[in-house]
Amino acid sequence: MPHRRTFIAALIVTASASVAWATPAAAADQVIRVGTLKLIHAITPYFYEKFTPSGYKIEVVPFETPTDGKNAVVTRSVDFGAFGLAAATLGGAAGEPVVIIGAQCNRGMAIVGRADAPANSVKTLKGKKIGILPGSTQEVVFLDRLKQEGMTIKDVQSVRLSFSEMPTAMERGDIDAYVGAEPGPSISVGRGVGKVIEFPYNTPTGSVNMVMTTHADTVKAKPELIKVFLEIHRKATEYAMSNRAAFIEMSSAKLGIPAKVVEVAAPNVELTWKIDDDWTTRAKYYGAQMLDKKQIRQLPNYATFIDTTFIQQVAAAK
């Protein structure tokens, strides 16, 4: 019996030592789940692995629509999410715990018309079937462009489509034009089916498009994780923007798009990470437009909805 007790005691000591030894390793392998869209200007997360420090692992989760990405952040299915300013603003205005902590990209959108049609301006789209994704940044920008031309959404026939459906719908002849996101516009142009009517960046919103977000609880409970993540985001963004060949190769590999299409789209994509006063002013204008068009009932609380604390720290440490 003493021998049995000694053996059991030895097992317990060995097991305890194993747990004590294994715990730091398990804790060091922290997985950061990042949601992004299946778009060229949302490609940055696929470069994160190259800049992830020891002790962390990146898992990229692709989404089809901005709303899917926003909901994943709200439900904490992902730790961070990249999607359009529109979806983020919708969530913030509804009191959902989504916080913008950085920028993801500027530009990346275009109003595309049929190549064989005479339409060559927003005004000439009157009465035409226009593919639009409701709840997208592109929708609000297009509505603002219509307003600048003395038009409203009632002056066109709005057809609900996801970004990925737009080039095919135009090719079939289902729509006359669409307000798309890259690579859609470049696919249509590359196939000879479409032409860019306008890059709609001349509204007060400018070229602001996608944002990087997290859950409000993460801001409070995991500030160090946010700083680690945003440093990864900064390095990956700068690398992708300064290495066109790598940008093209990654976009083609992850999105299944021919490299020639990515080459056409690349000049219309500005991957970014910074948030400055000008960016914030444009984002607030954008929110005011959503309120004016009754897409939201109230503005987000911008004091907490856009948190520049962490991105400023990353910029200062650069």
Short mmCIF file of C-alpha atoms in Angstrom, two decimals:
data_model
loop_
_atom_site.label_atom_id
_atom_site.label_comp_id
_atom_site.label_asym_id
_atom_site.label_seq_id
_atom_site.Cartn_x
_atom_site.Cartn_y
_atom_site.Cartn_z
CA MET A 1 0.00 0.00 0.00
CA PRO A 2 2.81 2.50 0.80
CA HIS A 3 4.31 1.77 -2.59
CA ARG A 4 0.94 2.43 -4.26
CA ARG A 5 0.54 5.75 -2.39
CA THR A 6 4.06 6.78 -3.36
CA PHE A 7 3.35 5.95 -7.00
CA ILE A 8 0.11 7.96 -7.03
CA ALA A 9 1.81 10.90 -5.34
CA ALA A 10 4.53 10.82 -7.96
CA LEU A 11 1.92 10.85 -10.73
CA ILE A 12 0.22 13.87 -9.19
CA VAL A 13 3.50 15.78 -8.93
CA THR A 14 4.39 14.89 -12.52
CA ALA A 15 0.96 15.93 -13.78
CA SER A 16 1.11 19.22 -11.89
CA ALA A 17 4.53 19.95 -13.32
CA SER A 18 3.24 19.21 -16.82
CA VAL A 19 0.32 21.60 -16.38
CA ALA A 20 2.58 24.31 -14.99
CA TRP A 21 4.93 23.84 -17.93
CA ALA A 22 2.15 23.74 -20.57
CA THR A 23 0.13 26.74 -19.37
CA PRO A 24 2.54 29.49 -20.53
CA ALA A 25 2.79 27.89 -23.97
CA ALA A 26 -0.98 27.70 -24.30
CA ALA A 27 -1.37 31.30 -23.14
CA ALA A 28 1.33 32.45 -25.56
CA ASP A 29 -0.51 31.04 -28.57
CA GLN A 30 -3.33 33.63 -28.49
CA VAL A 31 -5.56 33.51 -31.55
CA ILE A 32 -6.74 36.84 -32.95
CA ARG A 33 -9.81 36.36 -35.15
CA VAL A 34 -10.19 39.07 -37.80
CA GLY A 35 -13.21 39.45 -40.06
CA THR A 36 -12.87 41.02 -43.50
CA LEU A 37 -14.78 41.28 -46.76
CA LYS A 38 -14.15 39.44 -50.02
CA LEU A 39 -12.90 42.61 -51.70
CA ILE A 40 -9.54 43.80 -53.00
CA HIS A 41 -9.50 46.79 -50.67
CA ALA A 42 -10.15 44.46 -47.73
CA ILE A 43 -7.10 42.29 -48.45
CA THR A 44 -4.87 43.68 -45.67
CA PRO A 45 -5.66 41.01 -43.03
CA TYR A 46 -4.13 38.34 -45.26
CA PHE A 47 -0.77 40.07 -44.78
CA TYR A 48 -1.05 40.09 -40.98
CA GLU A 49 0.70 36.75 -40.47
CA LYS A 50 3.92 38.23 -41.85
CA PHE A 51 3.96 40.84 -39.06
CA THR A 52 2.42 38.94 -36.15
CA PRO A 53 4.74 38.83 -33.11
CA SER A 54 5.60 35.64 -31.26
CA GLY A 55 2.81 34.47 -28.99
CA TYR A 56 -0.05 35.39 -31.33
CA LYS A 57 -1.77 33.72 -34.24
CA ILE A 58 -4.02 35.39 -36.83
CA GLU A 59 -7.18 33.74 -38.11
CA VAL A 60 -8.89 35.54 -41.01
CA VAL A 61 -12.66 35.10 -41.36
CA PRO A 62 -14.09 36.28 -44.73
CA PHE A 63 -17.61 37.72 -45.02
CA GLU A 64 -19.79 38.45 -48.03
CA THR A 65 -21.47 41.64 -46.76
CA PRO A 66 -20.55 44.53 -44.43
CA THR A 67 -23.55 43.71 -42.21
CA ASP A 68 -22.25 40.15 -41.71
CA GLY A 69 -18.89 41.57 -40.64
CA LYS A 70 -20.46 44.08 -38.27
CA ASN A 71 -22.66 41.43 -36.67
CA ALA A 72 -19.63 39.21 -36.13
CA VAL A 73 -17.96 42.00 -34.14
CA VAL A 74 -21.11 42.69 -32.12
CA THR A 75 -21.53 39.00 -31.23
CA ARG A 76 -17.77 38.67 -30.64
CA SER A 77 -17.47 35.92 -33.23
CA VAL A 78 -14.35 37.85 -34.28
CA ASP A 79 -12.05 40.07 -32.22
CA PHE A 80 -11.68 42.71 -34.94
CA GLY A 81 -13.63 43.40 -38.10
CA ALA A 82 -12.99 45.36 -41.32
CA PHE A 83 -16.07 46.56 -43.19
CA GLY A 84 -17.72 49.70 -44.52
CA LEU A 85 -18.29 52.90 -42.57
CA ALA A 86 -22.02 52.55 -43.30
CA ALA A 87 -22.41 49.24 -41.47
CA ALA A 88 -20.38 50.54 -38.55
CA THR A 89 -22.48 53.71 -38.34
CA LEU A 90 -25.70 51.70 -38.48
CA GLY A 91 -24.48 49.64 -35.54
CA GLY A 92 -23.28 52.63 -33.55
CA ALA A 93 -26.52 54.54 -34.13
CA ALA A 94 -28.52 51.54 -32.93
CA GLY A 95 -26.54 51.39 -29.71
CA GLU A 96 -24.63 48.26 -30.67
CA PRO A 97 -21.19 47.87 -29.02
CA VAL A 98 -19.12 48.44 -32.16
CA VAL A 99 -16.16 50.83 -31.96
CA ILE A 100 -14.03 52.19 -34.81
CA ILE A 101 -10.37 51.94 -33.76
CA GLY A 102 -8.67 52.52 -37.10
CA ALA A 103 -9.12 52.96 -40.82
CA GLN A 104 -8.95 50.08 -43.31
CA CYS A 105 -9.07 51.68 -46.76
CA ASN A 106 -9.99 54.72 -48.80
CA ARG A 107 -11.40 54.67 -52.34
CA GLY A 108 -12.15 51.19 -53.73
CA MET A 109 -15.55 52.13 -55.19
CA ALA A 110 -16.89 53.17 -58.59
CA ILE A 111 -20.11 53.88 -60.45
CA VAL A 112 -20.07 51.56 -63.44
CA GLY A 113 -22.26 51.73 -66.55
CA ARG A 114 -22.64 49.45 -69.55
CA ALA A 115 -19.84 49.90 -72.08
CA ASP A 116 -22.30 49.95 -74.97
CA ALA A 117 -24.61 52.57 -73.41
CA PRO A 118 -24.39 56.35 -73.86
CA ALA A 119 -24.58 57.03 -70.10
CA ASN A 120 -21.42 58.89 -69.09
CA SER A 121 -22.44 60.79 -65.96
CA VAL A 122 -24.65 60.39 -62.90
CA LYS A 123 -27.29 62.59 -64.52
CA THR A 124 -27.59 60.24 -67.50
CA LEU A 125 -28.53 57.36 -65.18
CA LYS A 126 -32.02 58.78 -64.70
CA GLY A 127 -34.63 56.06 -65.15
CA LYS A 128 -31.99 53.31 -65.37
CA LYS A 129 -31.74 50.09 -63.36
CA ILE A 130 -28.91 50.59 -60.86
CA GLY A 131 -27.41 47.79 -58.76
CA ILE A 132 -26.95 48.95 -55.15
CA LEU A 133 -26.13 47.11 -51.93
CA PRO A 134 -28.40 48.55 -49.19
CA GLY A 135 -26.54 49.39 -46.01
CA SER A 136 -23.24 49.85 -47.80
CA THR A 137 -20.96 52.88 -47.81
CA GLN A 138 -21.45 53.02 -51.58
CA GLU A 139 -25.21 53.45 -51.19
CA VAL A 140 -24.92 56.59 -49.05
CA VAL A 141 -22.21 58.08 -51.27
CA PHE A 142 -24.37 57.47 -54.34
CA LEU A 143 -27.39 59.08 -52.69
CA ASP A 144 -25.22 62.10 -51.91
CA ARG A 145 -24.07 62.24 -55.54
CA LEU A 146 -27.69 62.11 -56.71
CA LYS A 147 -28.48 65.01 -54.40
CA GLN A 148 -25.58 67.02 -55.85
CA GLU A 149 -27.09 66.47 -59.31
CA GLY A 150 -30.57 67.54 -58.18
CA MET A 151 -31.84 63.94 -58.16
CA THR A 152 -33.10 61.40 -55.62
CA ILE A 153 -33.21 57.62 -55.51
CA LYS A 154 -36.70 57.86 -57.02
CA ASP A 155 -35.09 59.04 -60.25
CA VAL A 156 -33.49 55.61 -60.78
CA GLN A 157 -34.65 52.00 -60.47
CA SER A 158 -32.75 50.57 -57.52
CA VAL A 159 -31.93 46.84 -57.73
CA ARG A 160 -30.65 45.14 -54.58
CA LEU A 161 -27.43 43.22 -55.30
CA SER A 162 -24.36 42.13 -53.38
CA PHE A 163 -21.03 43.44 -54.66
CA SER A 164 -20.07 40.04 -56.08
CA GLU A 165 -23.33 39.79 -58.05
CA MET A 166 -23.03 43.15 -59.79
CA PRO A 167 -20.61 42.36 -62.67
CA THR A 168 -22.55 39.22 -63.62
CA ALA A 169 -25.90 41.02 -63.43
CA MET A 170 -24.59 43.70 -65.79
CA GLU A 171 -23.19 41.08 -68.17
CA ARG A 172 -26.61 39.39 -68.30
CA GLY A 173 -28.28 42.72 -69.02
CA ASP A 174 -30.25 42.75 -65.76
CA ILE A 175 -28.99 46.21 -64.82
CA ASP A 176 -27.78 49.28 -66.65
CA ALA A 177 -25.24 50.36 -64.03
CA TYR A 178 -24.10 49.65 -60.51
CA VAL A 179 -22.42 51.33 -57.56
CA GLY A 180 -19.73 48.78 -56.87
CA ALA A 181 -16.63 47.86 -54.91
CA GLU A 182 -13.37 46.55 -56.28
CA PRO A 183 -12.83 44.14 -57.92
CA GLY A 184 -16.32 44.42 -59.44
CA PRO A 185 -15.67 47.58 -61.47
CA SER A 186 -12.36 46.27 -62.80
CA ILE A 187 -13.93 42.92 -63.71
CA SER A 188 -16.60 44.67 -65.76
CA VAL A 189 -14.09 46.94 -67.45
CA GLY A 190 -11.68 44.07 -68.10
CA ARG A 191 -14.38 42.00 -69.78
CA GLY A 192 -15.35 44.92 -71.99
CA VAL A 193 -18.86 44.90 -70.50
CA GLY A 194 -18.63 48.00 -68.34
CA LYS A 195 -17.04 51.43 -68.13
CA VAL A 196 -16.35 53.63 -65.14
CA ILE A 197 -18.80 56.50 -65.19
CA GLU A 198 -17.33 58.05 -62.08
CA PHE A 199 -15.16 57.47 -59.04
CA PRO A 200 -17.56 59.13 -56.55
CA TYR A 201 -15.06 60.87 -54.29
CA ASN A 202 -16.14 64.48 -54.78
CA THR A 203 -18.66 64.58 -51.93
CA PRO A 204 -17.70 65.82 -48.45
CA THR A 205 -17.29 62.15 -47.48
CA GLY A 206 -14.37 62.06 -49.91
CA SER A 207 -12.73 58.68 -50.36
CA VAL A 208 -13.42 57.34 -46.85
CA ASN A 209 -14.66 53.78 -47.17
CA MET A 210 -13.80 50.88 -44.85
CA VAL A 211 -12.97 50.93 -41.15
CA MET A 212 -11.35 48.65 -38.57
CA THR A 213 -13.54 47.90 -35.58
CA THR A 214 -13.80 45.97 -32.35
CA HIS A 215 -16.29 45.32 -29.55
CA ALA A 216 -16.70 47.98 -26.84
CA ASP A 217 -15.82 45.41 -24.17
CA THR A 218 -12.50 44.76 -25.89
CA VAL A 219 -11.67 48.47 -25.66
CA LYS A 220 -12.24 48.35 -21.91
CA ALA A 221 -10.79 44.93 -21.06
CA LYS A 222 -8.03 44.34 -23.62
CA PRO A 223 -6.28 47.62 -24.49
CA GLU A 224 -2.91 45.89 -24.87
CA LEU A 225 -4.35 43.43 -27.39
CA ILE A 226 -5.72 46.34 -29.43
CA LYS A 227 -2.29 48.01 -29.51
CA VAL A 228 -0.62 44.77 -30.58
CA PHE A 229 -3.23 44.25 -33.28
CA LEU A 230 -3.11 47.80 -34.65
CA GLU A 231 0.67 47.61 -34.91
CA ILE A 232 0.23 44.45 -37.02
CA HIS A 233 -2.42 46.27 -39.05
CA ARG A 234 -0.13 49.26 -39.63
CA LYS A 235 2.83 47.18 -40.77
CA ALA A 236 0.70 44.99 -43.05
CA THR A 237 -0.99 48.04 -44.59
CA GLU A 238 2.26 49.83 -45.32
CA TYR A 239 3.82 46.67 -46.72
CA ALA A 240 0.90 45.95 -49.06
CA MET A 241 0.80 49.54 -50.32
CA SER A 242 4.54 49.65 -51.00
CA ASN A 243 4.74 46.21 -52.62
CA ARG A 244 2.39 46.24 -55.60
CA ALA A 245 3.48 42.77 -56.77
CA ALA A 246 2.70 41.24 -53.36
CA PHE A 247 -0.63 43.10 -53.25
CA ILE A 248 -1.60 41.72 -56.65
CA GLU A 249 -0.43 38.20 -55.86
CA MET A 250 -2.28 38.04 -52.52
CA SER A 251 -5.51 39.50 -53.94
CA SER A 252 -5.46 37.03 -56.82
CA ALA A 253 -4.69 34.06 -54.54
CA LYS A 254 -7.24 34.81 -51.82
CA LEU A 255 -10.07 36.16 -53.97
CA GLY A 256 -9.61 33.99 -57.07
CA ILE A 257 -9.29 37.03 -59.31
CA PRO A 258 -7.00 37.16 -62.36
CA ALA A 259 -3.86 39.19 -61.68
CA LYS A 260 -4.65 41.44 -64.67
CA VAL A 261 -7.94 42.45 -63.04
CA VAL A 262 -6.16 43.30 -59.78
CA GLU A 263 -3.66 45.41 -61.73
CA VAL A 264 -6.54 47.46 -63.15
CA ALA A 265 -8.17 47.82 -59.72
CA ALA A 266 -5.01 48.64 -57.74
CA PRO A 267 -4.85 52.39 -58.58
CA ASN A 268 -8.38 52.73 -57.18
CA VAL A 269 -7.41 51.20 -53.82
CA GLU A 270 -5.71 53.00 -50.94
CA LEU A 271 -5.12 50.70 -47.99
CA THR A 272 -4.74 52.79 -44.86
CA TRP A 273 -4.70 52.61 -41.07
CA LYS A 274 -4.62 56.22 -39.86
CA ILE A 275 -7.47 58.24 -38.42
CA ASP A 276 -6.88 62.00 -38.26
CA ASP A 277 -9.11 65.02 -37.73
CA ASP A 278 -9.95 65.29 -41.43
CA TRP A 279 -10.96 61.61 -41.56
CA THR A 280 -13.15 62.02 -38.47
CA THR A 281 -14.83 65.11 -39.93
CA ARG A 282 -15.67 63.18 -43.11
CA ALA A 283 -16.97 60.21 -41.10
CA LYS A 284 -19.25 62.48 -39.10
CA TYR A 285 -20.53 64.13 -42.28
CA TYR A 286 -21.28 60.66 -43.59
CA GLY A 287 -23.27 59.86 -40.45
CA ALA A 288 -25.23 63.10 -40.89
CA GLN A 289 -26.13 62.01 -44.41
CA MET A 290 -27.44 58.68 -43.13
CA LEU A 291 -29.54 60.55 -40.57
CA ASP A 292 -30.83 62.96 -43.22
CA LYS A 293 -31.89 60.03 -45.40
CA LYS A 294 -33.56 58.36 -42.40
CA GLN A 295 -31.29 55.33 -42.59
CA ILE A 296 -30.60 55.85 -38.88
CA ARG A 297 -32.78 57.41 -36.20
CA GLN A 298 -29.95 59.12 -34.37
CA LEU A 299 -26.24 59.73 -34.72
CA PRO A 300 -23.80 57.45 -32.94
CA ASN A 301 -22.18 58.81 -29.79
CA TYR A 302 -18.99 59.85 -31.55
CA ALA A 303 -17.19 60.32 -28.23
CA THR A 304 -17.08 56.53 -27.88
CA PHE A 305 -17.97 55.31 -31.39
CA ILE A 306 -14.68 56.52 -32.89
CA ASP A 307 -11.82 55.86 -30.48
CA THR A 308 -8.54 57.25 -31.80
CA THR A 309 -6.60 56.57 -28.59
CA PHE A 310 -4.92 53.39 -29.79
CA ILE A 311 -4.15 54.44 -33.35
CA GLN A 312 -2.53 57.63 -32.01
CA GLN A 313 -0.32 55.52 -29.75
CA VAL A 314 0.68 53.33 -32.69
CA ALA A 315 1.46 56.42 -34.78
CA ALA A 316 3.51 57.97 -31.97
CA ALA A 317 5.54 54.78 -31.52
CA LYS A 318 6.27 54.41 -35.23
#
